N, C-alpha and C. Protein backbone atom coordinates (compact mmCIF):
# COMPACT_ATOMS: atom_id res chain seq x y z
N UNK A 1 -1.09 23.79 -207.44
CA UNK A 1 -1.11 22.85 -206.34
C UNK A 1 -2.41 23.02 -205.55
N UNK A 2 -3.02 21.97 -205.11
CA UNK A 2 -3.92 21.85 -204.53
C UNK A 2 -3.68 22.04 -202.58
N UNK A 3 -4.59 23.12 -202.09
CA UNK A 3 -4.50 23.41 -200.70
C UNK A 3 -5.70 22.81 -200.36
N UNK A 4 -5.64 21.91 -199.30
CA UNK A 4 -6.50 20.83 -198.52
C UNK A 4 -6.96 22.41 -197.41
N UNK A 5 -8.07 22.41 -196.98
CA UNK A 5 -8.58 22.97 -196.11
C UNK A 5 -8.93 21.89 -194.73
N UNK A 6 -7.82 21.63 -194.26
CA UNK A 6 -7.89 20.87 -193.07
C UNK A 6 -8.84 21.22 -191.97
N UNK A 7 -9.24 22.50 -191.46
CA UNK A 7 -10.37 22.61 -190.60
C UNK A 7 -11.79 22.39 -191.32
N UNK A 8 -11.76 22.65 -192.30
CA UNK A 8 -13.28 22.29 -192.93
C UNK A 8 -13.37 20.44 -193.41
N UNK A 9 -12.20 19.98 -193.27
CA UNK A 9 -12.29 18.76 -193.75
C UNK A 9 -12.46 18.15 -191.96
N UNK A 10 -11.98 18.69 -191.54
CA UNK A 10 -12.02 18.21 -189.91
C UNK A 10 -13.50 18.13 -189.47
N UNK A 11 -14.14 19.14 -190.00
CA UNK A 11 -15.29 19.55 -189.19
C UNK A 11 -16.33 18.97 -190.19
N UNK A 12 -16.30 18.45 -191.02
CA UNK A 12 -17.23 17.68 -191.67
C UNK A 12 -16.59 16.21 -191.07
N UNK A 13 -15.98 15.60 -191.08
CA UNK A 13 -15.71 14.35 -190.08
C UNK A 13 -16.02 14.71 -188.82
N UNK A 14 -15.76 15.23 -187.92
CA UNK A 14 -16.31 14.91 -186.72
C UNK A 14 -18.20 15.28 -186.75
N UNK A 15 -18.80 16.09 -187.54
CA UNK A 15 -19.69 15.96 -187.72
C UNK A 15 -20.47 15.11 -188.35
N UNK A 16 -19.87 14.34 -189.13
CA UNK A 16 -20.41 13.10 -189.91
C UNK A 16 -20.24 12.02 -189.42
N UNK A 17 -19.03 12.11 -188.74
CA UNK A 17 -19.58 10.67 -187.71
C UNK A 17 -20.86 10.69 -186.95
N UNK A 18 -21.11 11.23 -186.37
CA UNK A 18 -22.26 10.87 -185.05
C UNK A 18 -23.45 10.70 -186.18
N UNK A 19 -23.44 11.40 -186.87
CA UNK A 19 -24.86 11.50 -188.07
C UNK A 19 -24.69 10.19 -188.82
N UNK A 20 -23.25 9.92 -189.40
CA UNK A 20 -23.43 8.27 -189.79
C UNK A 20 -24.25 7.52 -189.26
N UNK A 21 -23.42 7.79 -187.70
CA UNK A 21 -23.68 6.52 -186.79
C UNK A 21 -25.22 6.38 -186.49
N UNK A 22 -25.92 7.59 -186.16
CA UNK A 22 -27.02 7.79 -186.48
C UNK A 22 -28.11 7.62 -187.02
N UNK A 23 -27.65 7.35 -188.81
CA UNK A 23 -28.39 6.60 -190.17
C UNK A 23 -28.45 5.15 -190.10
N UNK A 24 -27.22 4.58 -190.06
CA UNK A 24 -27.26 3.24 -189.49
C UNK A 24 -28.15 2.76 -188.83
N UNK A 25 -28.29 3.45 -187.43
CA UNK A 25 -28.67 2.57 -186.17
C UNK A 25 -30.21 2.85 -186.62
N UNK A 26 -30.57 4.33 -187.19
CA UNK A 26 -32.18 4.15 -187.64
C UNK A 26 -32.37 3.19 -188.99
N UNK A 27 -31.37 2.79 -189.64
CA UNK A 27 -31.20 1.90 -190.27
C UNK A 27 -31.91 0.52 -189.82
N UNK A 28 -31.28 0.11 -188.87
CA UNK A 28 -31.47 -1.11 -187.88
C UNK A 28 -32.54 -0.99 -187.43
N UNK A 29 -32.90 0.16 -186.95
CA UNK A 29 -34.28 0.17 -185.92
C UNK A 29 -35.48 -0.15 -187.01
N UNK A 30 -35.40 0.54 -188.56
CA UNK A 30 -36.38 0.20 -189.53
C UNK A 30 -36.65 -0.73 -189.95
N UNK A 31 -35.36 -1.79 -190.06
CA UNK A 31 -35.50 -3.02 -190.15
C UNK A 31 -36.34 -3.59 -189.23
N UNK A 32 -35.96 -3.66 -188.37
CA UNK A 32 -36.47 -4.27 -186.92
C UNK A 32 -38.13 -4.09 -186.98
N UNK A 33 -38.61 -2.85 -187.30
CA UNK A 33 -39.80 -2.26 -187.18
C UNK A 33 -40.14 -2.83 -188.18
N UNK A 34 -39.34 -2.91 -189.32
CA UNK A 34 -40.79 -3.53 -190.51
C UNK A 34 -40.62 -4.86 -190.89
N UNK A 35 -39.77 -6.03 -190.44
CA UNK A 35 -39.65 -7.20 -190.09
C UNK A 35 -40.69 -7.74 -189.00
N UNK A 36 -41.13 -6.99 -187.99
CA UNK A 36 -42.52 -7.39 -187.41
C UNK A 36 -43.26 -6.76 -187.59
N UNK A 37 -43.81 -6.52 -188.77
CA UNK A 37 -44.76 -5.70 -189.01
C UNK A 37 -45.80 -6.31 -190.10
N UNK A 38 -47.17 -5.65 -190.17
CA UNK A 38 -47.87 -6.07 -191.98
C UNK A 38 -47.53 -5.41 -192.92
N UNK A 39 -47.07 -4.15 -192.62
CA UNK A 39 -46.72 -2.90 -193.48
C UNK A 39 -45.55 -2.86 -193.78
N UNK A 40 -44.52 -3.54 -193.90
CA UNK A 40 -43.04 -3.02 -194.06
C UNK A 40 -43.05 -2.05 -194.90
N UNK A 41 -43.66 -2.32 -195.89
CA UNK A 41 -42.69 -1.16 -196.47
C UNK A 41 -43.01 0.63 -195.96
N UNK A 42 -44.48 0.87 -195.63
CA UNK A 42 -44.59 2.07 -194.94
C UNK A 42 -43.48 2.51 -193.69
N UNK A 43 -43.02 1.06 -193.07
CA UNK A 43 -41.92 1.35 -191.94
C UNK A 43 -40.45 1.88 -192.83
N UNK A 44 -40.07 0.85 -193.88
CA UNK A 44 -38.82 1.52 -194.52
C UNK A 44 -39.25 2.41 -195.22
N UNK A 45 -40.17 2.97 -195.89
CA UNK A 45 -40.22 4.29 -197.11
C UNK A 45 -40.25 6.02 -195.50
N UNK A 46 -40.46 5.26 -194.73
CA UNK A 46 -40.41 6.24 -193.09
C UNK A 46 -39.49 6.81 -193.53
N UNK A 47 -38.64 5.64 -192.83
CA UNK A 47 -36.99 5.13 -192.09
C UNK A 47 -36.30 5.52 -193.31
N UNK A 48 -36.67 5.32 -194.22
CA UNK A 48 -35.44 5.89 -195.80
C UNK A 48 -35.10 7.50 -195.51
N UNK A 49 -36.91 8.19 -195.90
CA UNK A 49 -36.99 9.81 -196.02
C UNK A 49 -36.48 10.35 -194.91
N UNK A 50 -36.84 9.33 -193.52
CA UNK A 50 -36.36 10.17 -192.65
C UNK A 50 -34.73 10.28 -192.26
N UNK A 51 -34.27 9.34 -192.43
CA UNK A 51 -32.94 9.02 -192.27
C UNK A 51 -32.11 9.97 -193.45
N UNK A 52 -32.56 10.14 -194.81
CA UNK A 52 -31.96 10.18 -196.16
C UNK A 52 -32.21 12.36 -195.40
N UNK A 53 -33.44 12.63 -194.77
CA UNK A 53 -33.28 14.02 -194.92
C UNK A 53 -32.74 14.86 -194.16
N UNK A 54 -32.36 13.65 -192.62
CA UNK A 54 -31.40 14.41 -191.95
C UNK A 54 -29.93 14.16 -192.33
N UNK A 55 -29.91 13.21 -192.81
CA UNK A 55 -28.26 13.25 -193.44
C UNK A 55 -28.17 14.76 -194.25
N UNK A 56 -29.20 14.81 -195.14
CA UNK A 56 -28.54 15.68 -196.52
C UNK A 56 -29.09 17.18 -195.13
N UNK A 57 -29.85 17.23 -194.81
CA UNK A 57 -30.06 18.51 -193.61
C UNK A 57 -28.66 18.62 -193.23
N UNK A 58 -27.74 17.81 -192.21
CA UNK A 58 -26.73 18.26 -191.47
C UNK A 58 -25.83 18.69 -192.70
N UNK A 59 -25.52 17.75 -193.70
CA UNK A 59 -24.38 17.98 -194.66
C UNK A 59 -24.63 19.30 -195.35
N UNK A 60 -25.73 19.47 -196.09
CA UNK A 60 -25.79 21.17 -195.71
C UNK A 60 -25.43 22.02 -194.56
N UNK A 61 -25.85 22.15 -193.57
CA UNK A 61 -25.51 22.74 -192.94
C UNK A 61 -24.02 22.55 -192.75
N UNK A 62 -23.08 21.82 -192.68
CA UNK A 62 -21.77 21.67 -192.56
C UNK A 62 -21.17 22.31 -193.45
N UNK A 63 -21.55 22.45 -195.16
CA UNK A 63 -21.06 23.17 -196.01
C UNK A 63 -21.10 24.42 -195.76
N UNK A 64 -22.15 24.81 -194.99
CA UNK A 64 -22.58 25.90 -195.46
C UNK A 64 -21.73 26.83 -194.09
N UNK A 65 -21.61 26.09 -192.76
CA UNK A 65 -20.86 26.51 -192.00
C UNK A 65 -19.39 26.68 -192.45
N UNK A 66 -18.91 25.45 -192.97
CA UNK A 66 -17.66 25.70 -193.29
C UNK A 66 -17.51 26.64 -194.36
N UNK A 67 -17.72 26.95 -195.27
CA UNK A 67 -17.51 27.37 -196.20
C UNK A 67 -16.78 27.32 -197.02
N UNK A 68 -16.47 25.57 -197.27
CA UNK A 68 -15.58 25.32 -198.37
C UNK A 68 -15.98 24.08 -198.83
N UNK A 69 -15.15 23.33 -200.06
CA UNK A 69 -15.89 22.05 -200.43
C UNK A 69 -15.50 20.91 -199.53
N UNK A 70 -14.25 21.24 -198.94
CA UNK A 70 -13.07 20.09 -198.28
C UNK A 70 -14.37 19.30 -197.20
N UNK A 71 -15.42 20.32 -196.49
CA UNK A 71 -16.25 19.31 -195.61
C UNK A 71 -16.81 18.84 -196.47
N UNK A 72 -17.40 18.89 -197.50
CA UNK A 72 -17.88 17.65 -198.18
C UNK A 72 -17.09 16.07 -198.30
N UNK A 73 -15.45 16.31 -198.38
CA UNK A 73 -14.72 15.40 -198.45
C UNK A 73 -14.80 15.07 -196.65
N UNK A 74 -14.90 15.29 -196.02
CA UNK A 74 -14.74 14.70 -194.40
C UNK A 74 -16.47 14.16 -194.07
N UNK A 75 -17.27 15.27 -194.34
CA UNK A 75 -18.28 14.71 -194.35
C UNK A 75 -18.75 12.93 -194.94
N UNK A 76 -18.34 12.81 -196.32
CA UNK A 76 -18.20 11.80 -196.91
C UNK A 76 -17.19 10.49 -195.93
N UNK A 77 -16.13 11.08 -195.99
CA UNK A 77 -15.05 9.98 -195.19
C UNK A 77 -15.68 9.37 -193.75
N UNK A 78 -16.76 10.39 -193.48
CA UNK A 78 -17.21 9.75 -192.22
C UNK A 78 -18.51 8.96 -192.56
N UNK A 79 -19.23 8.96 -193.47
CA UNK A 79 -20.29 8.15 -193.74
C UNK A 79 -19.48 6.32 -194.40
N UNK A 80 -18.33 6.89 -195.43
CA UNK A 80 -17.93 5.51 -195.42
C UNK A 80 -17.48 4.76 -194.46
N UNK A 81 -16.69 5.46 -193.86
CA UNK A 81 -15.89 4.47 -192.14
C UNK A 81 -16.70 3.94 -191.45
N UNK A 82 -17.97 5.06 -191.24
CA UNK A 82 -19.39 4.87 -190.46
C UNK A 82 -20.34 3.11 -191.39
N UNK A 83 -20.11 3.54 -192.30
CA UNK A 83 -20.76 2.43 -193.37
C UNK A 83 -19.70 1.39 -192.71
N UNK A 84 -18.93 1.11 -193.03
CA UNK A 84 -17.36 0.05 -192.71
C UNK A 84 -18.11 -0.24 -191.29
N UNK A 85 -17.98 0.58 -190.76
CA UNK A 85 -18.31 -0.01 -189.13
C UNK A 85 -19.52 -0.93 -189.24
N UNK A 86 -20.29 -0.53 -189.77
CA UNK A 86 -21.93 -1.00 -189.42
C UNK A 86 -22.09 -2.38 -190.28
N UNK A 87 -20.90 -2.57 -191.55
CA UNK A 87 -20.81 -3.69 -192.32
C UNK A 87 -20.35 -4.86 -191.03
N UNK A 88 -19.33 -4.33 -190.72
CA UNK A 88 -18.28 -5.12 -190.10
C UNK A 88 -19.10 -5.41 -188.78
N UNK A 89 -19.85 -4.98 -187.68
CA UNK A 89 -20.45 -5.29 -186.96
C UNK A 89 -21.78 -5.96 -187.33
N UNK A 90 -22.38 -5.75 -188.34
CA UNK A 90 -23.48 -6.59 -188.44
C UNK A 90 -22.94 -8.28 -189.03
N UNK A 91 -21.85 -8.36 -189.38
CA UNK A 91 -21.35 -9.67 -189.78
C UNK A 91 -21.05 -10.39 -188.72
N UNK A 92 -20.52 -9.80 -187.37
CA UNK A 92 -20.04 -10.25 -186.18
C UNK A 92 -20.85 -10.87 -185.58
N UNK A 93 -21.10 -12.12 -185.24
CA UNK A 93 -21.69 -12.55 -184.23
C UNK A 93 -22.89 -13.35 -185.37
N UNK A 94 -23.09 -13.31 -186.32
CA UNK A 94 -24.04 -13.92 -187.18
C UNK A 94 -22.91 -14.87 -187.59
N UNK A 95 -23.79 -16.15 -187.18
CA UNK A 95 -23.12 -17.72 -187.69
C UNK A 95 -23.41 -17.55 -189.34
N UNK A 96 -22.97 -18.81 -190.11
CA UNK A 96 -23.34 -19.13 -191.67
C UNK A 96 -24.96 -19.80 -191.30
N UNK A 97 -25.72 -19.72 -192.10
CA UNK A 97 -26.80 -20.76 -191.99
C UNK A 97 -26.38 -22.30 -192.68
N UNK A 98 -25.73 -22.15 -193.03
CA UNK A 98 -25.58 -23.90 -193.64
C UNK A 98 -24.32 -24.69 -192.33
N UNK A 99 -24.17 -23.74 -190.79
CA UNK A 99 -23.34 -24.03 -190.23
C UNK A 99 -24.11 -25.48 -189.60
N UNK A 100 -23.30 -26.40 -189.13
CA UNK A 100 -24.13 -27.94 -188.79
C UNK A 100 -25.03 -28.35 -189.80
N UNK A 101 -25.12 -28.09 -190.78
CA UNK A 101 -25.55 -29.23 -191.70
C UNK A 101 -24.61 -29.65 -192.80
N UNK A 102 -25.07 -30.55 -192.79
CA UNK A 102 -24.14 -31.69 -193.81
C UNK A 102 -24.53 -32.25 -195.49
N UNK A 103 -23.48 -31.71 -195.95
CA UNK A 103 -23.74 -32.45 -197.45
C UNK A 103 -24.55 -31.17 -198.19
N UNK A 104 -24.52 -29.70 -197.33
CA UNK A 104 -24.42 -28.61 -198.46
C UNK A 104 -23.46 -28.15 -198.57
């Protein structure tokens, strides 16, 4: 039988939320930055490494605090919910573009 390590699964979710939420929003901000920009892509290849090395930075460190695999599973659960959120709010409030026109 399999024993869930509930404090290490705990403590990789509450730590992976804020760091989700985190990736996202520098997510957004890279966009933003290389949508007015000449350079985009120097703004997202930034915004990727930098975003991509503090994720895998904290998630190490979470393993390595906890000392089991279970924060990898909480860790994870909080990047998808975190993902879910950031889907579901960036859809909000954005109309269709074919909204008021006719005969597409």
């Amino acid at each position: 039988m399999i024993t869930v390590d509930w404090h290490a699964a705990l403590l990789g979710l509450s730590v992976g939320v804020p760091v989700s939420a985190l990736f996202f929003a520098g997510l957004a901000w890279g966009m933003q930055r290389a949508l007015g920009s000449k350079r985009p892509g120097l703004w997202l290849m930034i915004s990727a490494f930098s975003r991509i090395a503090v994720l895998l930075a904290v998630g190490f460190w979470v393993i390595s605090t906890a000392g089991s695999n279970w924060a990898v599973a909480g860790y994870a659960l909080a990047f998808f919910l975190a993902r879910l959120m950031a889907i579901l709010w960036a859809r909000t409030g954005k109309t269709s573009a074919t909204t008021g026109q006719e005969g597409i």
